[in-house]
Coordinates of C-alpha atoms and ligand atoms in Angstrom, one line a residue:
M22 CA -42.6 -33.7 -0.7
S23 CA -42.8 -37.3 -0.1
G24 CA -42.7 -38.4 3.5
H25 CA -40.1 -41.1 2.7
G26 CA -37.5 -39.3 0.5
A27 CA -36.9 -36.8 -2.2
P28 CA -39.9 -35.8 -4.4
I29 CA -40.5 -38.0 -7.4
P30 CA -42.2 -35.9 -10.1
M31 CA -44.0 -37.9 -12.8
T32 CA -45.8 -36.9 -16.0
S33 CA -48.6 -38.7 -17.8
R34 CA -49.6 -38.0 -21.4
K35 CA -51.9 -39.4 -24.1
G36 CA -50.4 -42.5 -25.7
P37 CA -51.1 -45.9 -27.0
T38 CA -54.2 -48.0 -26.0
L39 CA -54.0 -49.8 -22.7
K40 CA -54.1 -53.6 -23.0
G41 CA -53.5 -56.6 -20.8
V42 CA -53.9 -57.9 -17.3
A43 CA -53.5 -55.7 -14.3
N44 CA -52.6 -57.7 -11.2
V45 CA -53.1 -55.1 -8.5
P46 CA -51.6 -55.7 -4.9
G47 CA -53.4 -56.9 -1.8
D48 CA -56.1 -55.0 0.0
K49 CA -54.7 -52.3 2.3
S50 CA -57.4 -52.5 4.9
I51 CA -57.2 -56.3 5.2
S52 CA -53.4 -56.2 5.3
H53 CA -53.3 -53.8 8.3
R54 CA -55.9 -55.9 10.1
S55 CA -54.1 -59.2 9.3
L56 CA -50.9 -57.9 11.0
I57 CA -52.8 -56.4 14.0
L58 CA -55.1 -59.4 14.6
G59 CA -52.2 -61.8 14.1
A60 CA -50.3 -59.9 16.8
L61 CA -53.3 -60.2 19.1
S62 CA -53.5 -64.0 18.6
V63 CA -51.4 -66.6 20.4
G64 CA -49.3 -68.6 17.8
E65 CA -48.4 -68.1 14.2
T66 CA -50.7 -66.4 11.7
R67 CA -49.6 -66.8 8.0
I68 CA -50.5 -64.1 5.5
V69 CA -50.4 -64.6 1.8
G70 CA -50.6 -61.6 -0.6
L71 CA -49.9 -59.0 2.0
L72 CA -49.8 -55.5 0.5
E73 CA -46.1 -54.5 0.9
G74 CA -46.8 -50.8 0.7
Q75 CA -45.2 -48.4 3.2
D76 CA -48.4 -48.0 5.3
V77 CA -48.6 -51.7 6.0
L78 CA -44.9 -52.1 6.5
D79 CA -45.1 -49.3 9.2
T80 CA -47.9 -51.3 10.9
G81 CA -45.7 -54.4 10.8
K82 CA -42.9 -52.5 12.5
A83 CA -45.3 -51.2 15.1
M84 CA -46.5 -54.7 15.9
Q85 CA -42.9 -55.7 16.5
A86 CA -42.5 -52.7 18.8
F87 CA -45.4 -54.0 20.8
G88 CA -43.8 -57.4 21.1
A89 CA -45.0 -59.5 18.2
E90 CA -42.7 -61.3 15.8
V91 CA -43.3 -60.3 12.2
N92 CA -41.4 -62.1 9.4
D93 CA -41.2 -61.6 5.7
H94 CA -40.9 -64.9 3.9
G95 CA -40.7 -63.3 0.4
G96 CA -43.2 -63.3 -2.4
G97 CA -45.9 -61.6 -0.3
E98 CA -45.9 -64.3 2.3
W99 CA -45.6 -63.1 5.9
S100 CA -46.0 -64.6 9.4
V101 CA -46.9 -63.0 12.7
H102 CA -46.2 -64.7 16.0
G103 CA -48.7 -63.0 18.2
V104 CA -48.7 -62.2 21.9
G105 CA -52.4 -62.6 22.5
V106 CA -55.2 -60.2 23.6
G107 CA -53.8 -58.1 26.4
G108 CA -50.2 -59.3 25.7
F109 CA -48.7 -56.2 24.2
S110 CA -45.5 -54.9 25.8
E111 CA -44.6 -51.3 26.1
P112 CA -42.7 -50.0 23.0
E113 CA -39.2 -48.7 23.7
S114 CA -39.5 -45.8 21.4
V115 CA -42.0 -43.7 19.4
I116 CA -44.3 -45.5 17.0
D117 CA -44.0 -43.9 13.5
C118 CA -47.1 -44.7 11.4
G119 CA -45.8 -42.7 8.5
N120 CA -48.7 -41.7 6.2
S121 CA -51.3 -44.1 7.6
G122 CA -54.5 -43.0 9.3
T123 CA -55.7 -46.6 9.3
G124 CA -52.4 -47.8 10.9
V125 CA -52.3 -45.3 13.7
R126 CA -56.0 -45.4 14.6
L127 CA -56.3 -49.2 14.6
I128 CA -53.1 -49.6 16.6
M129 CA -54.2 -47.0 19.1
G130 CA -57.4 -49.1 19.6
A131 CA -55.4 -52.3 19.9
M132 CA -53.1 -50.9 22.7
A133 CA -55.7 -48.7 24.5
T134 CA -56.9 -51.3 27.0
S135 CA -53.4 -52.6 28.0
P136 CA -51.5 -51.1 31.0
I137 CA -48.8 -49.6 28.7
T138 CA -48.0 -46.2 27.4
A139 CA -47.1 -45.5 23.7
T140 CA -46.3 -42.3 21.7
F141 CA -47.4 -42.1 18.1
T142 CA -46.2 -39.9 15.3
G143 CA -46.4 -39.7 11.5
D144 CA -45.5 -37.7 8.5
A145 CA -46.8 -34.1 7.9
S146 CA -50.0 -35.4 6.4
L147 CA -50.8 -37.8 9.3
N148 CA -49.7 -35.3 12.0
G149 CA -52.4 -32.9 10.6
R150 CA -55.3 -35.3 10.8
P151 CA -57.8 -35.5 13.6
M152 CA -57.3 -38.2 16.2
G153 CA -60.0 -37.0 18.7
R154 CA -62.5 -39.2 16.7
V155 CA -60.6 -42.2 18.1
T156 CA -59.3 -40.9 21.5
D157 CA -62.8 -39.7 22.5
P158 CA -64.4 -43.2 22.4
L159 CA -61.2 -44.8 23.8
A160 CA -61.6 -42.5 26.9
L161 CA -64.8 -44.5 27.6
F162 CA -62.6 -47.5 28.3
G163 CA -60.4 -45.5 30.6
T164 CA -57.6 -44.7 28.1
Q165 CA -55.9 -41.3 28.4
A166 CA -54.5 -39.3 25.4
Y167 CA -52.2 -36.4 25.4
G168 CA -51.7 -34.9 21.9
R169 CA -51.2 -31.6 20.2
Q170 CA -53.9 -29.0 19.8
G171 CA -57.0 -30.2 18.0
G172 CA -56.2 -33.8 19.0
R173 CA -53.2 -34.1 16.5
L174 CA -50.1 -36.3 16.6
P175 CA -47.6 -36.6 18.0
M176 CA -49.7 -38.1 20.8
T177 CA -49.2 -40.3 23.8
L178 CA -51.7 -42.8 24.9
V179 CA -51.8 -44.2 28.4
G180 CA -53.6 -47.5 28.2
A181 CA -56.4 -48.3 30.7
K182 CA -55.2 -50.4 33.6
E183 CA -58.6 -51.6 34.4
P184 CA -60.6 -51.2 31.2
V185 CA -64.4 -51.1 31.2
P186 CA -66.3 -52.0 28.1
A187 CA -67.9 -49.2 26.0
R188 CA -71.1 -48.5 24.1
Y189 CA -70.5 -46.0 21.3
T190 CA -72.3 -44.6 18.4
T191 CA -69.9 -43.3 15.8
P192 CA -70.6 -39.6 15.0
V193 CA -69.0 -39.9 11.5
P194 CA -69.1 -42.8 9.1
S195 CA -65.6 -44.3 9.7
A196 CA -64.4 -47.8 9.7
Q197 CA -61.3 -46.7 11.4
V198 CA -63.2 -45.4 14.4
K199 CA -65.4 -48.4 14.5
S200 CA -62.4 -50.7 14.3
A201 CA -60.4 -48.8 17.0
V202 CA -63.3 -49.2 19.4
L203 CA -63.7 -52.9 18.6
L204 CA -60.0 -53.6 19.0
A205 CA -60.0 -51.8 22.3
G206 CA -63.0 -53.9 23.3
L207 CA -61.0 -57.0 22.9
N208 CA -59.2 -56.5 26.2
A209 CA -62.2 -55.1 28.2
P210 CA -64.3 -57.6 30.2
G211 CA -67.9 -57.8 29.0
Q212 CA -69.6 -56.5 25.9
T213 CA -68.4 -53.6 23.8
V214 CA -71.0 -52.2 21.4
V215 CA -70.5 -50.0 18.4
I216 CA -73.4 -48.5 16.6
E217 CA -72.9 -47.0 13.1
K218 CA -75.8 -45.2 11.3
E219 CA -74.3 -45.9 7.9
A220 CA -72.5 -49.1 7.1
T221 CA -68.8 -48.7 6.6
R222 CA -66.3 -51.3 5.4
D223 CA -66.8 -54.4 7.5
H224 CA -63.4 -56.1 7.4
S225 CA -62.9 -55.8 11.1
E226 CA -66.1 -57.6 11.9
R227 CA -65.5 -60.4 9.4
M228 CA -61.9 -60.9 10.5
L229 CA -62.6 -60.7 14.2
A230 CA -65.1 -63.5 13.7
G231 CA -62.6 -65.4 11.6
F232 CA -60.0 -65.1 14.4
G233 CA -62.6 -66.6 16.8
A234 CA -64.0 -63.6 18.6
E235 CA -67.6 -63.6 19.7
I236 CA -69.1 -60.8 17.6
S237 CA -72.6 -60.2 16.2
V238 CA -74.0 -57.6 13.9
E239 CA -77.6 -56.6 13.9
T240 CA -79.3 -54.2 11.6
T241 CA -81.8 -52.0 13.6
P242 CA -83.6 -48.7 13.1
E243 CA -80.7 -47.1 15.0
G244 CA -78.2 -48.5 12.5
R245 CA -75.7 -51.4 12.5
V246 CA -75.2 -52.6 16.0
I247 CA -72.0 -54.5 16.5
T248 CA -71.5 -56.4 19.8
L249 CA -68.2 -57.9 20.8
T250 CA -67.5 -60.0 23.8
G251 CA -64.2 -59.0 25.4
Q252 CA -61.2 -61.1 26.4
P253 CA -61.5 -63.9 23.9
E254 CA -58.5 -66.1 23.0
L255 CA -57.9 -65.2 19.3
R256 CA -56.8 -68.2 17.2
P257 CA -54.1 -67.6 14.6
Q258 CA -55.3 -67.8 11.0
H259 CA -54.1 -68.5 7.5
I260 CA -55.1 -65.4 5.6
V261 CA -55.2 -65.0 1.8
V262 CA -55.5 -61.2 1.2
P263 CA -57.8 -60.4 -1.7
R264 CA -56.7 -57.7 -4.2
D265 CA -57.6 -54.2 -3.4
P266 CA -60.6 -52.7 -5.1
S267 CA -59.4 -49.2 -4.3
S268 CA -56.1 -49.9 -6.2
A269 CA -58.1 -51.6 -9.0
A270 CA -59.9 -48.3 -9.5
F271 CA -56.9 -46.7 -11.2
P272 CA -56.2 -49.2 -14.1
V273 CA -60.0 -49.6 -14.5
C274 CA -60.6 -45.8 -14.8
A275 CA -57.5 -45.4 -17.0
A276 CA -58.9 -48.1 -19.4
L277 CA -62.2 -46.3 -19.6
L278 CA -60.5 -43.0 -20.6
V279 CA -57.8 -44.2 -23.1
E280 CA -58.9 -44.7 -26.7
G281 CA -59.2 -48.4 -27.7
S282 CA -58.3 -49.8 -24.3
D283 CA -59.3 -53.2 -23.0
V284 CA -57.9 -54.2 -19.5
L285 CA -58.6 -57.1 -17.3
V286 CA -58.2 -56.6 -13.5
P287 CA -58.5 -60.1 -12.0
N288 CA -59.6 -61.2 -8.5
I289 CA -61.1 -58.1 -7.1
G290 CA -63.2 -58.3 -4.0
L291 CA -66.7 -56.8 -4.5
N292 CA -67.7 -56.6 -0.9
P293 CA -70.7 -54.3 -1.0
T294 CA -69.0 -52.0 1.6
R295 CA -66.2 -51.4 -0.9
A296 CA -67.6 -51.7 -4.4
G297 CA -69.5 -48.4 -4.8
L298 CA -67.2 -47.0 -7.5
F299 CA -67.8 -49.8 -9.9
Y300 CA -71.6 -49.5 -9.8
T301 CA -71.3 -45.8 -10.2
L302 CA -69.2 -46.2 -13.3
Q303 CA -71.7 -48.6 -14.7
E304 CA -74.5 -46.1 -14.1
M305 CA -72.4 -43.5 -16.0
G306 CA -72.4 -45.8 -18.9
A307 CA -68.9 -47.3 -18.6
D308 CA -68.1 -50.5 -20.4
L309 CA -67.1 -52.2 -17.2
T310 CA -68.1 -55.9 -16.6
F311 CA -67.7 -58.3 -13.8
E312 CA -66.4 -61.6 -15.3
N313 CA -66.4 -65.0 -13.6
P314 CA -68.3 -63.8 -10.5
R315 CA -67.6 -66.2 -7.5
E316 CA -67.2 -66.4 -3.8
E317 CA -63.8 -66.6 -2.1
G318 CA -63.3 -66.7 1.6
G319 CA -66.9 -65.6 2.1
E320 CA -66.5 -62.5 -0.1
P321 CA -67.9 -61.9 -3.6
V322 CA -65.0 -61.7 -6.1
A323 CA -64.9 -61.1 -9.9
D324 CA -62.5 -60.2 -12.6
L325 CA -63.1 -56.7 -13.8
R326 CA -63.0 -55.9 -17.5
A327 CA -62.8 -52.3 -18.4
K328 CA -62.9 -51.0 -22.0
F329 CA -62.6 -47.5 -23.5
S330 CA -65.9 -45.7 -22.8
P331 CA -66.1 -42.3 -24.7
D332 CA -69.9 -41.8 -24.1
M333 CA -70.2 -41.7 -20.3
Q334 CA -72.7 -39.4 -18.7
G335 CA -72.4 -37.5 -15.4
I336 CA -74.7 -38.7 -12.6
E337 CA -75.7 -37.7 -9.1
V338 CA -73.9 -40.2 -6.8
P339 CA -76.3 -41.3 -4.1
P340 CA -75.0 -40.0 -0.8
E341 CA -75.8 -43.3 1.0
R342 CA -73.2 -44.9 -1.3
A343 CA -70.4 -42.6 -0.1
A344 CA -68.9 -44.9 2.5
S345 CA -68.6 -47.8 0.0
M346 CA -66.4 -45.7 -2.3
I347 CA -65.0 -43.0 0.0
D348 CA -61.4 -43.5 -1.3
E349 CA -62.5 -43.5 -4.9
Y350 CA -64.0 -40.0 -5.3
P351 CA -60.7 -38.5 -6.5
V352 CA -60.5 -40.9 -9.4
L353 CA -64.2 -40.6 -10.0
S354 CA -63.8 -36.9 -10.4
V355 CA -61.2 -37.5 -13.1
V356 CA -63.7 -39.8 -15.0
A357 CA -66.4 -37.2 -14.5
A358 CA -64.3 -34.6 -16.3
F359 CA -64.5 -36.6 -19.5
A360 CA -68.2 -37.5 -19.1
K361 CA -71.0 -35.4 -20.5
G362 CA -72.8 -33.2 -18.0
Q363 CA -72.5 -32.8 -14.3
T364 CA -71.3 -35.4 -11.8
I365 CA -72.7 -34.4 -8.4
M366 CA -71.2 -35.9 -5.2
R367 CA -72.9 -35.2 -1.9
G368 CA -72.5 -36.4 1.7
V369 CA -68.7 -36.5 1.3
K370 CA -67.4 -34.3 4.2
E371 CA -65.0 -37.1 5.2
L372 CA -63.0 -36.4 2.0
R373 CA -61.8 -33.2 3.7
V374 CA -59.9 -35.1 6.5
K375 CA -58.1 -37.9 4.4
E376 CA -54.4 -37.9 3.6
S377 CA -55.2 -34.5 2.2
D378 CA -58.4 -32.4 1.8
R379 CA -59.3 -34.4 -1.3
I380 CA -62.0 -32.2 -2.5
D381 CA -59.7 -29.2 -2.5
A382 CA -56.7 -31.1 -3.9
M383 CA -58.7 -32.4 -6.9
A384 CA -60.7 -29.2 -7.4
V385 CA -57.5 -27.1 -7.6
G386 CA -55.8 -29.4 -10.1
L387 CA -58.9 -30.0 -12.2
R388 CA -59.6 -26.3 -12.5
A389 CA -56.0 -25.5 -13.4
A390 CA -56.4 -28.2 -16.2
G391 CA -59.6 -26.5 -17.6
V392 CA -62.4 -28.3 -15.7
T393 CA -65.1 -26.4 -13.8
V394 CA -65.6 -27.6 -10.3
D395 CA -68.0 -26.2 -7.7
E396 CA -67.8 -27.2 -4.1
G397 CA -69.2 -26.8 -0.6
E398 CA -68.2 -28.3 2.8
D399 CA -69.7 -31.7 2.1
W400 CA -70.3 -31.7 -1.7
W401 CA -68.7 -31.1 -5.0
I402 CA -69.8 -31.0 -8.6
V403 CA -67.6 -31.6 -11.7
E404 CA -68.8 -30.2 -15.0
G405 CA -67.9 -32.9 -17.5
R406 CA -66.3 -31.6 -20.8
G407 CA -66.8 -34.8 -22.7
F408 CA -64.1 -37.0 -24.2
G409 CA -61.3 -35.3 -26.1
D410 CA -62.1 -31.8 -24.7
V411 CA -60.1 -31.5 -21.5
P412 CA -57.1 -29.2 -21.9
G413 CA -54.6 -30.3 -19.2
G414 CA -51.0 -29.0 -19.6
V415 CA -50.3 -28.2 -15.9
T416 CA -48.3 -29.4 -12.9
V417 CA -50.4 -30.4 -9.9
E418 CA -49.6 -31.1 -6.3
S419 CA -50.1 -34.6 -4.7
R420 CA -50.0 -33.1 -1.2
L421 CA -48.5 -36.3 0.4
D422 CA -51.6 -38.2 -0.8
H423 CA -51.2 -41.4 -2.9
R424 CA -54.7 -41.3 -4.3
I425 CA -54.4 -37.7 -5.5
A426 CA -51.1 -38.6 -7.2
M427 CA -52.6 -41.7 -9.0
S428 CA -55.8 -39.9 -9.9
F429 CA -53.9 -37.1 -11.7
L430 CA -51.6 -39.5 -13.4
V431 CA -54.7 -41.3 -14.8
F432 CA -56.2 -37.9 -15.7
G433 CA -53.1 -37.0 -17.8
L434 CA -53.5 -40.2 -19.9
A435 CA -56.6 -38.5 -21.6
T436 CA -56.1 -34.7 -21.3
N437 CA -55.0 -32.9 -24.5
K438 CA -51.7 -31.8 -22.9
P439 CA -49.7 -33.8 -20.3
I440 CA -50.2 -33.6 -16.5
T441 CA -47.2 -33.5 -14.2
V442 CA -47.6 -34.5 -10.6
D443 CA -45.0 -32.8 -8.4
D444 CA -44.4 -35.8 -6.2
A445 CA -45.5 -39.4 -7.0
G446 CA -43.5 -40.7 -4.0
P447 CA -46.6 -41.2 -1.8
I448 CA -48.0 -43.8 -4.2
A449 CA -45.6 -46.3 -2.5
T450 CA -47.8 -46.2 0.6
S451 CA -50.6 -48.2 -1.0
F452 CA -49.6 -49.2 -4.6
P453 CA -45.8 -49.7 -4.8
I454 CA -46.1 -51.4 -8.2
F455 CA -48.3 -48.7 -9.8
E456 CA -45.5 -47.4 -12.1
T457 CA -44.5 -50.8 -13.5
L458 CA -48.1 -52.1 -13.7
M459 CA -49.3 -49.0 -15.7
A460 CA -46.2 -49.2 -17.9
E461 CA -46.9 -52.9 -18.7
L462 CA -50.5 -51.9 -19.8
G463 CA -48.8 -49.3 -22.1
A464 CA -49.5 -46.1 -20.2
S465 CA -47.3 -43.1 -20.9
I466 CA -46.3 -42.3 -17.4
T467 CA -42.7 -41.2 -16.9
R468 CA -40.5 -39.7 -14.3
S469 CA -39.9 -36.1 -15.0
N470 CA -38.2 -32.9 -13.8
V471 CA -40.3 -30.0 -12.6
Ligands
S3P1 C1 -60.1 -47.5 6.1 C2 -61.2 -46.7 6.3 C3 -61.5 -45.5 5.6 C4 -60.6 -45.4 4.3 C5 -59.2 -45.8 4.6 C6 -59.1 -47.2 5.1 C7 -60.0 -48.8 6.9 O1 -61.2 -44.4 6.4 O2 -60.6 -44.0 3.9 O3 -58.4 -45.7 3.4 O4 -59.1 -49.6 6.5 O5 -60.6 -48.9 7.9 P1 -62.3 -43.8 7.5 O6 -62.6 -44.9 8.4 O7 -61.7 -42.6 8.1 O8 -63.5 -43.5 6.6

């Protein structure tokens, strides 16, 4: 079931080569942060290229509920009239973050140090995900949280009336946890410090600096030490959201797997904290090149060109790369099914607490389609069958998880028999134009009845 309507079953099958240009939407992580930091600034932030996926729209609605003015000017251009750090007002009703873990965790952080109370909920997927990882560090500021068993939503947060700054070492590699603590630190006097042993995506650090916060990052033997000075006046910004490498992954991997394909995916951010999949694919022997490499807004950017690659080899993905491609393991497992030999993925426990248990969701579907998958709590191994030798011919569950739905639809473009996904509705959370974009490239993905 989709969280936002009736299920939309879709089927993908082998078809013509994929050709053309895939203009994927704006980056989801940066889009959430643009709205939230815009709401915490005084004055008008302009955002160009905002991802208009349901996750981000839900964050926009939440910012309105906390008192900011959020306007859609059409064509991906939005504005936010912020209320300033500490300026959030108490929402009149429950904040529904839909499917978005990033949305709810960042917003919890942003309101945690204001003297207001807010209740959060989401869809069945989000209400099953752990929030203690965020509410534990927020308690250090003086924030109280009352949720369901296991720290699940729906949950009420009572913001700290007299917040104190916090020093926190993240126990799991999570940009959401790091960002929640930093956003809470904005309205606490003094210095808030977050230490992460492994580097996770650093958009919050970069954007907080861009909005005028005093923030420094030091690499020490303890890990990355991020120090934020509280109670800054954030200055509104003009943000051009780069295109999402996590969305680019789908047309890129589809092109690698469909005979004769040649697809250009322009303007993709290659921030080292996000680009792990592309380097992994290259190591597997994919015909994937970075054209026109350049810097934009302080970030490395390139146009990705992906061509049919029938001779890829399985590899062992270095565990220290996991954080830089954490959302891309499902589609990597699809590519791995068509490579020769094993693809070994270790240090990926976090995959079990995403929109679904992504190791289980992929393993069940891949096995049903004839691929051998072995797994443990924090690792999995896909036995590649080689190009042209993956049976398919099954219906799989997307489990309210956009990336599971898109991964299996890419899978079906190269299996011998079609793959049906029971509900492609969740794709709208992050990649609302997936269906049309893939159709324009020539992919055989159609709506179906199950
Ligand atoms: C995100 C962080 C990651 C990622 C998610 C987006 C972010 O989650 O999976 O899609 O924007 O901060 P974790 O922080 O839980 O690893």
